[in-house]
Amino acid sequence: MQKLPRSMQLLVDRLSDLPGIGPKSALRMAMTLLKWPEDKTRGLGQSITDLRDQLCICSQCAALADTDPCSICSDAMREQDKLCLVSEWDSLLVMEESGFFKGRYLVLGGLLSPLDGVRPDSLELDKLRENLQSGQTSEIILALGTTLEAETTGSYIKNMVEKEYPHVRVTRLAQGIPLGSDLKFMDKETLKQSMRFRQNI
Ligand SMILES: [Zn+2]
């Protein structure tokens, strides 16, 4: 059987690592890239390089950003006393797209899942403590979804805050969210309502 040229095989292997892309689709993609005008193909390569070179992680909220601190953390007009905890950066994007939350965020970098080895020290809890130590935050809003991992993470954070910063209120999005759902799949109106009717936990 005819083997793929080495550089082509390498690209196909890398593309196959992407979610939802099998070897056949990867080969089709690689063929398409070859057919593109050279500057377009090189431009795509450059975008991938830039992704690593020009993005940074905000030292305050742990979101991906162009600058550190990010545009949200450096915006003095945002409500400094409300801190919304999300599991991943894409949940922050969903919240921002909805446009109703004017406080700040912290991206935890996952949810507790002892079976998968995700323990408290894997999450950005030190950043949370730093934030709470600054004394500006009076309310933490958990926007973690309603999965089992979200519940576990929420309880852990609630206990930690209650013990170390008892004056800080911990709330969660209202339970209108269907059980087992991930925040990033919620529609804008549901999300808005669940923020409006958020509850103490
Ligand atoms: Zn930030």
PDB file of C-alpha atoms and ligand atoms in Angstrom:
ATOM      1  CA  MET A   1       0.000   0.000   0.000  1.00  0.00           C
ATOM      2  CA  GLN A   2       1.184   3.456  -0.886  1.00  0.00           C
ATOM      3  CA  LYS A   3       2.319   5.310   2.219  1.00  0.00           C
ATOM      4  CA  LEU A   4       1.551   8.954   2.834  1.00  0.00           C
ATOM      5  CA  PRO A   5       4.542  11.296   2.577  1.00  0.00           C
ATOM      6  CA  ARG A   6       5.959  11.855   6.045  1.00  0.00           C
ATOM      7  CA  SER A   7       4.934  15.483   6.471  1.00  0.00           C
ATOM      8  CA  MET A   8       1.412  14.655   5.346  1.00  0.00           C
ATOM      9  CA  GLN A   9       1.213  11.692   7.719  1.00  0.00           C
ATOM     10  CA  LEU A  10       2.366  13.889  10.610  1.00  0.00           C
ATOM     11  CA  LEU A  11      -0.313  16.472   9.900  1.00  0.00           C
ATOM     12  CA  VAL A  12      -3.001  13.800   9.545  1.00  0.00           C
ATOM     13  CA  ASP A  13      -1.946  12.301  12.892  1.00  0.00           C
ATOM     14  CA  ARG A  14      -2.102  15.689  14.613  1.00  0.00           C
ATOM     15  CA  LEU A  15      -5.462  16.590  13.097  1.00  0.00           C
ATOM     16  CA  SER A  16      -6.841  13.208  14.184  1.00  0.00           C
ATOM     17  CA  ASP A  17      -6.158  14.238  17.781  1.00  0.00           C
ATOM     18  CA  LEU A  18      -8.793  16.969  17.498  1.00  0.00           C
ATOM     19  CA  PRO A  19     -12.225  16.200  18.962  1.00  0.00           C
ATOM     20  CA  GLY A  20     -14.587  14.643  16.456  1.00  0.00           C
ATOM     21  CA  ILE A  21     -11.950  14.203  13.741  1.00  0.00           C
ATOM     22  CA  GLY A  22     -11.151  10.683  12.577  1.00  0.00           C
ATOM     23  CA  PRO A  23      -8.246   9.688  10.288  1.00  0.00           C
ATOM     24  CA  LYS A  24     -10.387   9.935   7.143  1.00  0.00           C
ATOM     25  CA  SER A  25     -11.602  13.462   7.902  1.00  0.00           C
ATOM     26  CA  ALA A  26      -8.060  14.407   8.897  1.00  0.00           C
ATOM     27  CA  LEU A  27      -6.784  13.265   5.507  1.00  0.00           C
ATOM     28  CA  ARG A  28      -9.519  15.256   3.753  1.00  0.00           C
ATOM     29  CA  MET A  29      -8.552  18.325   5.784  1.00  0.00           C
ATOM     30  CA  ALA A  30      -4.881  17.895   4.955  1.00  0.00           C
ATOM     31  CA  MET A  31      -5.712  17.566   1.230  1.00  0.00           C
ATOM     32  CA  THR A  32      -7.793  20.748   1.444  1.00  0.00           C
ATOM     33  CA  LEU A  33      -4.929  22.606   3.104  1.00  0.00           C
ATOM     34  CA  LEU A  34      -2.681  21.567   0.222  1.00  0.00           C
ATOM     35  CA  LYS A  35      -5.151  22.886  -2.314  1.00  0.00           C
ATOM     36  CA  TRP A  36      -5.500  26.265  -0.598  1.00  0.00           C
ATOM     37  CA  PRO A  37      -3.362  29.149  -1.854  1.00  0.00           C
ATOM     38  CA  GLU A  38      -0.027  29.027  -0.060  1.00  0.00           C
ATOM     39  CA  ASP A  39      -0.544  32.241   1.956  1.00  0.00           C
ATOM     40  CA  LYS A  40      -3.859  30.970   3.296  1.00  0.00           C
ATOM     41  CA  THR A  41      -2.338  27.683   4.457  1.00  0.00           C
ATOM     42  CA  ARG A  42       0.640  29.486   6.016  1.00  0.00           C
ATOM     43  CA  GLY A  43      -1.779  31.955   7.652  1.00  0.00           C
ATOM     44  CA  LEU A  44      -3.575  29.080   9.361  1.00  0.00           C
ATOM     45  CA  GLY A  45      -0.251  27.751  10.620  1.00  0.00           C
ATOM     46  CA  GLN A  46       0.597  31.196  11.957  1.00  0.00           C
ATOM     47  CA  SER A  47      -2.755  31.456  13.775  1.00  0.00           C
ATOM     48  CA  ILE A  48      -1.985  28.192  15.540  1.00  0.00           C
ATOM     49  CA  THR A  49       1.469  29.475  16.525  1.00  0.00           C
ATOM     50  CA  ASP A  50      -0.012  32.784  17.728  1.00  0.00           C
ATOM     51  CA  LEU A  51      -2.439  30.863  19.888  1.00  0.00           C
ATOM     52  CA  ARG A  52       0.503  29.676  21.959  1.00  0.00           C
ATOM     53  CA  ASP A  53       2.617  32.826  21.692  1.00  0.00           C
ATOM     54  CA  GLN A  54       0.128  35.611  22.204  1.00  0.00           C
ATOM     55  CA  LEU A  55      -2.454  34.268  24.601  1.00  0.00           C
ATOM     56  CA  CYS A  56      -1.859  34.443  28.303  1.00  0.00           C
ATOM     57  CA  ILE A  57      -3.706  33.381  31.401  1.00  0.00           C
ATOM     58  CA  CYS A  58      -4.984  36.262  33.494  1.00  0.00           C
ATOM     59  CA  SER A  59      -3.253  36.121  36.874  1.00  0.00           C
ATOM     60  CA  GLN A  60      -6.421  37.297  38.620  1.00  0.00           C
ATOM     61  CA  CYS A  61      -9.259  35.298  37.070  1.00  0.00           C
ATOM     62  CA  ALA A  62      -7.340  32.531  35.234  1.00  0.00           C
ATOM     63  CA  ALA A  63      -9.168  33.266  31.981  1.00  0.00           C
ATOM     64  CA  LEU A  64      -7.440  33.143  28.607  1.00  0.00           C
ATOM     65  CA  ALA A  65      -6.674  36.676  27.515  1.00  0.00           C
ATOM     66  CA  ASP A  66      -4.523  38.944  25.356  1.00  0.00           C
ATOM     67  CA  THR A  67      -3.317  40.893  28.360  1.00  0.00           C
ATOM     68  CA  ASP A  68      -2.671  40.283  32.050  1.00  0.00           C
ATOM     69  CA  PRO A  69      -4.793  41.364  33.865  1.00  0.00           C
ATOM     70  CA  CYS A  70      -7.533  40.701  31.316  1.00  0.00           C
ATOM     71  CA  SER A  71      -9.997  43.319  30.104  1.00  0.00           C
ATOM     72  CA  ILE A  72     -12.637  42.198  32.631  1.00  0.00           C
ATOM     73  CA  CYS A  73     -10.327  42.242  35.667  1.00  0.00           C
ATOM     74  CA  SER A  74      -8.948  45.641  34.706  1.00  0.00           C
ATOM     75  CA  ASP A  75     -12.381  47.174  34.149  1.00  0.00           C
ATOM     76  CA  ALA A  76     -13.070  49.414  37.148  1.00  0.00           C
ATOM     77  CA  MET A  77     -16.706  49.818  36.093  1.00  0.00           C
ATOM     78  CA  ARG A  78     -17.518  46.201  36.875  1.00  0.00           C
ATOM     79  CA  GLU A  79     -19.000  45.344  40.257  1.00  0.00           C
ATOM     80  CA  GLN A  80     -15.986  44.547  42.382  1.00  0.00           C
ATOM     81  CA  ASP A  81     -17.970  42.885  45.168  1.00  0.00           C
ATOM     82  CA  LYS A  82     -19.429  40.035  43.094  1.00  0.00           C
ATOM     83  CA  LEU A  83     -17.313  37.116  41.999  1.00  0.00           C
ATOM     84  CA  CYS A  84     -18.773  34.476  39.708  1.00  0.00           C
ATOM     85  CA  LEU A  85     -17.062  31.082  39.739  1.00  0.00           C
ATOM     86  CA  VAL A  86     -17.157  29.081  36.518  1.00  0.00           C
ATOM     87  CA  SER A  87     -15.520  25.754  35.800  1.00  0.00           C
ATOM     88  CA  GLU A  88     -13.975  26.557  32.422  1.00  0.00           C
ATOM     89  CA  TRP A  89     -13.282  29.581  30.335  1.00  0.00           C
ATOM     90  CA  ASP A  90     -15.988  28.780  27.779  1.00  0.00           C
ATOM     91  CA  SER A  91     -18.617  29.131  30.539  1.00  0.00           C
ATOM     92  CA  LEU A  92     -17.296  32.646  31.145  1.00  0.00           C
ATOM     93  CA  LEU A  93     -17.793  33.368  27.449  1.00  0.00           C
ATOM     94  CA  VAL A  94     -21.405  32.177  27.669  1.00  0.00           C
ATOM     95  CA  MET A  95     -22.017  34.425  30.685  1.00  0.00           C
ATOM     96  CA  GLU A  96     -20.410  37.400  28.977  1.00  0.00           C
ATOM     97  CA  GLU A  97     -22.365  36.835  25.806  1.00  0.00           C
ATOM     98  CA  SER A  98     -25.560  36.981  27.853  1.00  0.00           C
ATOM     99  CA  GLY A  99     -24.395  40.375  29.056  1.00  0.00           C
ATOM    100  CA  PHE A 100     -26.336  40.582  32.323  1.00  0.00           C
ATOM    101  CA  PHE A 101     -23.588  39.848  34.825  1.00  0.00           C
ATOM    102  CA  LYS A 102     -21.469  42.870  35.622  1.00  0.00           C
ATOM    103  CA  GLY A 103     -19.219  41.472  38.317  1.00  0.00           C
ATOM    104  CA  ARG A 104     -15.940  39.624  38.020  1.00  0.00           C
ATOM    105  CA  TYR A 105     -15.073  35.992  37.396  1.00  0.00           C
ATOM    106  CA  LEU A 106     -12.754  33.263  38.468  1.00  0.00           C
ATOM    107  CA  VAL A 107     -12.163  30.266  36.204  1.00  0.00           C
ATOM    108  CA  LEU A 108     -11.608  27.248  38.447  1.00  0.00           C
ATOM    109  CA  GLY A 109     -10.033  25.128  35.723  1.00  0.00           C
ATOM    110  CA  GLY A 110     -12.322  22.129  36.245  1.00  0.00           C
ATOM    111  CA  LEU A 111     -14.663  20.553  38.763  1.00  0.00           C
ATOM    112  CA  LEU A 112     -13.819  18.222  41.629  1.00  0.00           C
ATOM    113  CA  SER A 113     -13.991  14.611  40.594  1.00  0.00           C
ATOM    114  CA  PRO A 114     -12.084  12.334  42.975  1.00  0.00           C
ATOM    115  CA  LEU A 115     -12.571   9.320  40.681  1.00  0.00           C
ATOM    116  CA  ASP A 116     -10.856  11.142  37.814  1.00  0.00           C
ATOM    117  CA  GLY A 117      -8.131  12.446  40.081  1.00  0.00           C
ATOM    118  CA  VAL A 118      -9.359  16.061  40.064  1.00  0.00           C
ATOM    119  CA  ARG A 119      -8.709  17.194  43.632  1.00  0.00           C
ATOM    120  CA  PRO A 120      -8.927  20.613  45.274  1.00  0.00           C
ATOM    121  CA  ASP A 121      -5.283  21.378  44.542  1.00  0.00           C
ATOM    122  CA  SER A 122      -5.985  20.972  40.797  1.00  0.00           C
ATOM    123  CA  LEU A 123      -8.376  23.925  40.932  1.00  0.00           C
ATOM    124  CA  GLU A 124      -7.582  27.638  41.199  1.00  0.00           C
ATOM    125  CA  LEU A 125      -8.523  27.795  44.871  1.00  0.00           C
ATOM    126  CA  ASP A 126      -5.399  29.770  45.755  1.00  0.00           C
ATOM    127  CA  LYS A 127      -6.593  32.497  43.408  1.00  0.00           C
ATOM    128  CA  LEU A 128      -9.957  32.363  45.151  1.00  0.00           C
ATOM    129  CA  ARG A 129      -8.280  32.818  48.532  1.00  0.00           C
ATOM    130  CA  GLU A 130      -6.166  35.695  47.174  1.00  0.00           C
ATOM    131  CA  ASN A 131      -9.302  37.327  45.914  1.00  0.00           C
ATOM    132  CA  LEU A 132     -11.115  36.886  49.224  1.00  0.00           C
ATOM    133  CA  GLN A 133      -8.121  38.176  51.148  1.00  0.00           C
ATOM    134  CA  SER A 134      -8.295  41.414  49.185  1.00  0.00           C
ATOM    135  CA  GLY A 135     -11.581  41.982  51.027  1.00  0.00           C
ATOM    136  CA  GLN A 136     -13.481  43.374  48.035  1.00  0.00           C
ATOM    137  CA  THR A 137     -15.724  40.392  47.428  1.00  0.00           C
ATOM    138  CA  SER A 138     -18.930  40.131  49.420  1.00  0.00           C
ATOM    139  CA  GLU A 139     -20.691  37.523  47.294  1.00  0.00           C
ATOM    140  CA  ILE A 140     -19.501  34.436  45.455  1.00  0.00           C
ATOM    141  CA  ILE A 141     -21.880  33.179  42.815  1.00  0.00           C
ATOM    142  CA  LEU A 142     -21.443  29.551  41.824  1.00  0.00           C
ATOM    143  CA  ALA A 143     -22.210  29.109  38.133  1.00  0.00           C
ATOM    144  CA  LEU A 144     -20.966  25.578  37.826  1.00  0.00           C
ATOM    145  CA  GLY A 145     -23.957  23.756  36.324  1.00  0.00           C
ATOM    146  CA  THR A 146     -25.911  20.987  38.013  1.00  0.00           C
ATOM    147  CA  THR A 147     -23.803  17.910  37.449  1.00  0.00           C
ATOM    148  CA  LEU A 148     -22.622  15.725  40.334  1.00  0.00           C
ATOM    149  CA  GLU A 149     -19.133  17.238  40.006  1.00  0.00           C
ATOM    150  CA  ALA A 150     -20.618  20.739  40.151  1.00  0.00           C
ATOM    151  CA  GLU A 151     -22.470  19.838  43.364  1.00  0.00           C
ATOM    152  CA  THR A 152     -19.334  18.375  44.932  1.00  0.00           C
ATOM    153  CA  THR A 153     -17.279  21.417  43.965  1.00  0.00           C
ATOM    154  CA  GLY A 154     -19.974  23.813  45.173  1.00  0.00           C
ATOM    155  CA  SER A 155     -20.174  22.158  48.605  1.00  0.00           C
ATOM    156  CA  TYR A 156     -16.407  22.141  48.954  1.00  0.00           C
ATOM    157  CA  ILE A 157     -16.135  25.841  48.158  1.00  0.00           C
ATOM    158  CA  LYS A 158     -19.090  26.712  50.355  1.00  0.00           C
ATOM    159  CA  ASN A 159     -17.434  24.938  53.322  1.00  0.00           C
ATOM    160  CA  MET A 160     -14.091  26.551  52.638  1.00  0.00           C
ATOM    161  CA  VAL A 161     -15.536  30.061  52.397  1.00  0.00           C
ATOM    162  CA  GLU A 162     -17.791  29.581  55.416  1.00  0.00           C
ATOM    163  CA  LYS A 163     -14.831  28.547  57.519  1.00  0.00           C
ATOM    164  CA  GLU A 164     -12.249  31.040  56.319  1.00  0.00           C
ATOM    165  CA  TYR A 165     -14.353  34.032  55.236  1.00  0.00           C
ATOM    166  CA  PRO A 166     -17.669  33.767  57.106  1.00  0.00           C
ATOM    167  CA  HIS A 167     -18.780  37.277  56.090  1.00  0.00           C
ATOM    168  CA  VAL A 168     -18.829  36.332  52.383  1.00  0.00           C
ATOM    169  CA  ARG A 169     -22.167  35.157  51.025  1.00  0.00           C
ATOM    170  CA  VAL A 170     -22.153  32.123  48.729  1.00  0.00           C
ATOM    171  CA  THR A 171     -24.999  31.809  46.237  1.00  0.00           C
ATOM    172  CA  ARG A 172     -25.679  29.605  43.269  1.00  0.00           C
ATOM    173  CA  LEU A 173     -27.668  30.046  40.111  1.00  0.00           C
ATOM    174  CA  ALA A 174     -31.334  29.220  40.688  1.00  0.00           C
ATOM    175  CA  GLN A 175     -32.364  25.626  40.171  1.00  0.00           C
ATOM    176  CA  GLY A 176     -34.274  26.330  36.974  1.00  0.00           C
ATOM    177  CA  ILE A 177     -31.310  24.746  35.246  1.00  0.00           C
ATOM    178  CA  PRO A 178     -32.161  21.176  34.236  1.00  0.00           C
ATOM    179  CA  LEU A 179     -30.358  18.650  36.405  1.00  0.00           C
ATOM    180  CA  GLY A 180     -27.170  17.251  34.977  1.00  0.00           C
ATOM    181  CA  SER A 181     -26.648  20.181  32.659  1.00  0.00           C
ATOM    182  CA  ASP A 182     -23.547  22.102  31.834  1.00  0.00           C
ATOM    183  CA  LEU A 183     -23.768  25.854  32.057  1.00  0.00           C
ATOM    184  CA  LYS A 184     -22.376  26.415  28.603  1.00  0.00           C
ATOM    185  CA  PHE A 185     -25.348  24.723  26.970  1.00  0.00           C
ATOM    186  CA  MET A 186     -27.936  26.915  28.640  1.00  0.00           C
ATOM    187  CA  ASP A 187     -29.880  29.443  26.648  1.00  0.00           C
ATOM    188  CA  LYS A 188     -29.506  33.098  27.455  1.00  0.00           C
ATOM    189  CA  GLU A 189     -32.938  33.626  29.010  1.00  0.00           C
ATOM    190  CA  THR A 190     -32.660  30.620  31.360  1.00  0.00           C
ATOM    191  CA  LEU A 191     -29.231  31.783  32.414  1.00  0.00           C
ATOM    192  CA  LYS A 192     -30.455  35.308  33.051  1.00  0.00           C
ATOM    193  CA  GLN A 193     -33.383  34.074  35.161  1.00  0.00           C
ATOM    194  CA  SER A 194     -31.211  31.698  37.133  1.00  0.00           C
ATOM    195  CA  MET A 195     -28.836  34.551  37.935  1.00  0.00           C
ATOM    196  CA  ARG A 196     -31.690  36.817  38.932  1.00  0.00           C
ATOM    197  CA  PHE A 197     -33.199  34.257  41.271  1.00  0.00           C
ATOM    198  CA  ARG A 198     -29.924  32.925  42.598  1.00  0.00           C
ATOM    199  CA  GLN A 199     -30.115  31.252  45.991  1.00  0.00           C
ATOM    200  CA  ASN A 200     -28.048  30.967  49.112  1.00  0.00           C
ATOM    201  CA  ILE A 201     -26.475  27.606  49.556  1.00  0.00           C
TER     202      ILE A 201
HETATM  203 ZN    ZN B   1      -8.915  38.377  34.453  1.00  0.00          ZN
END
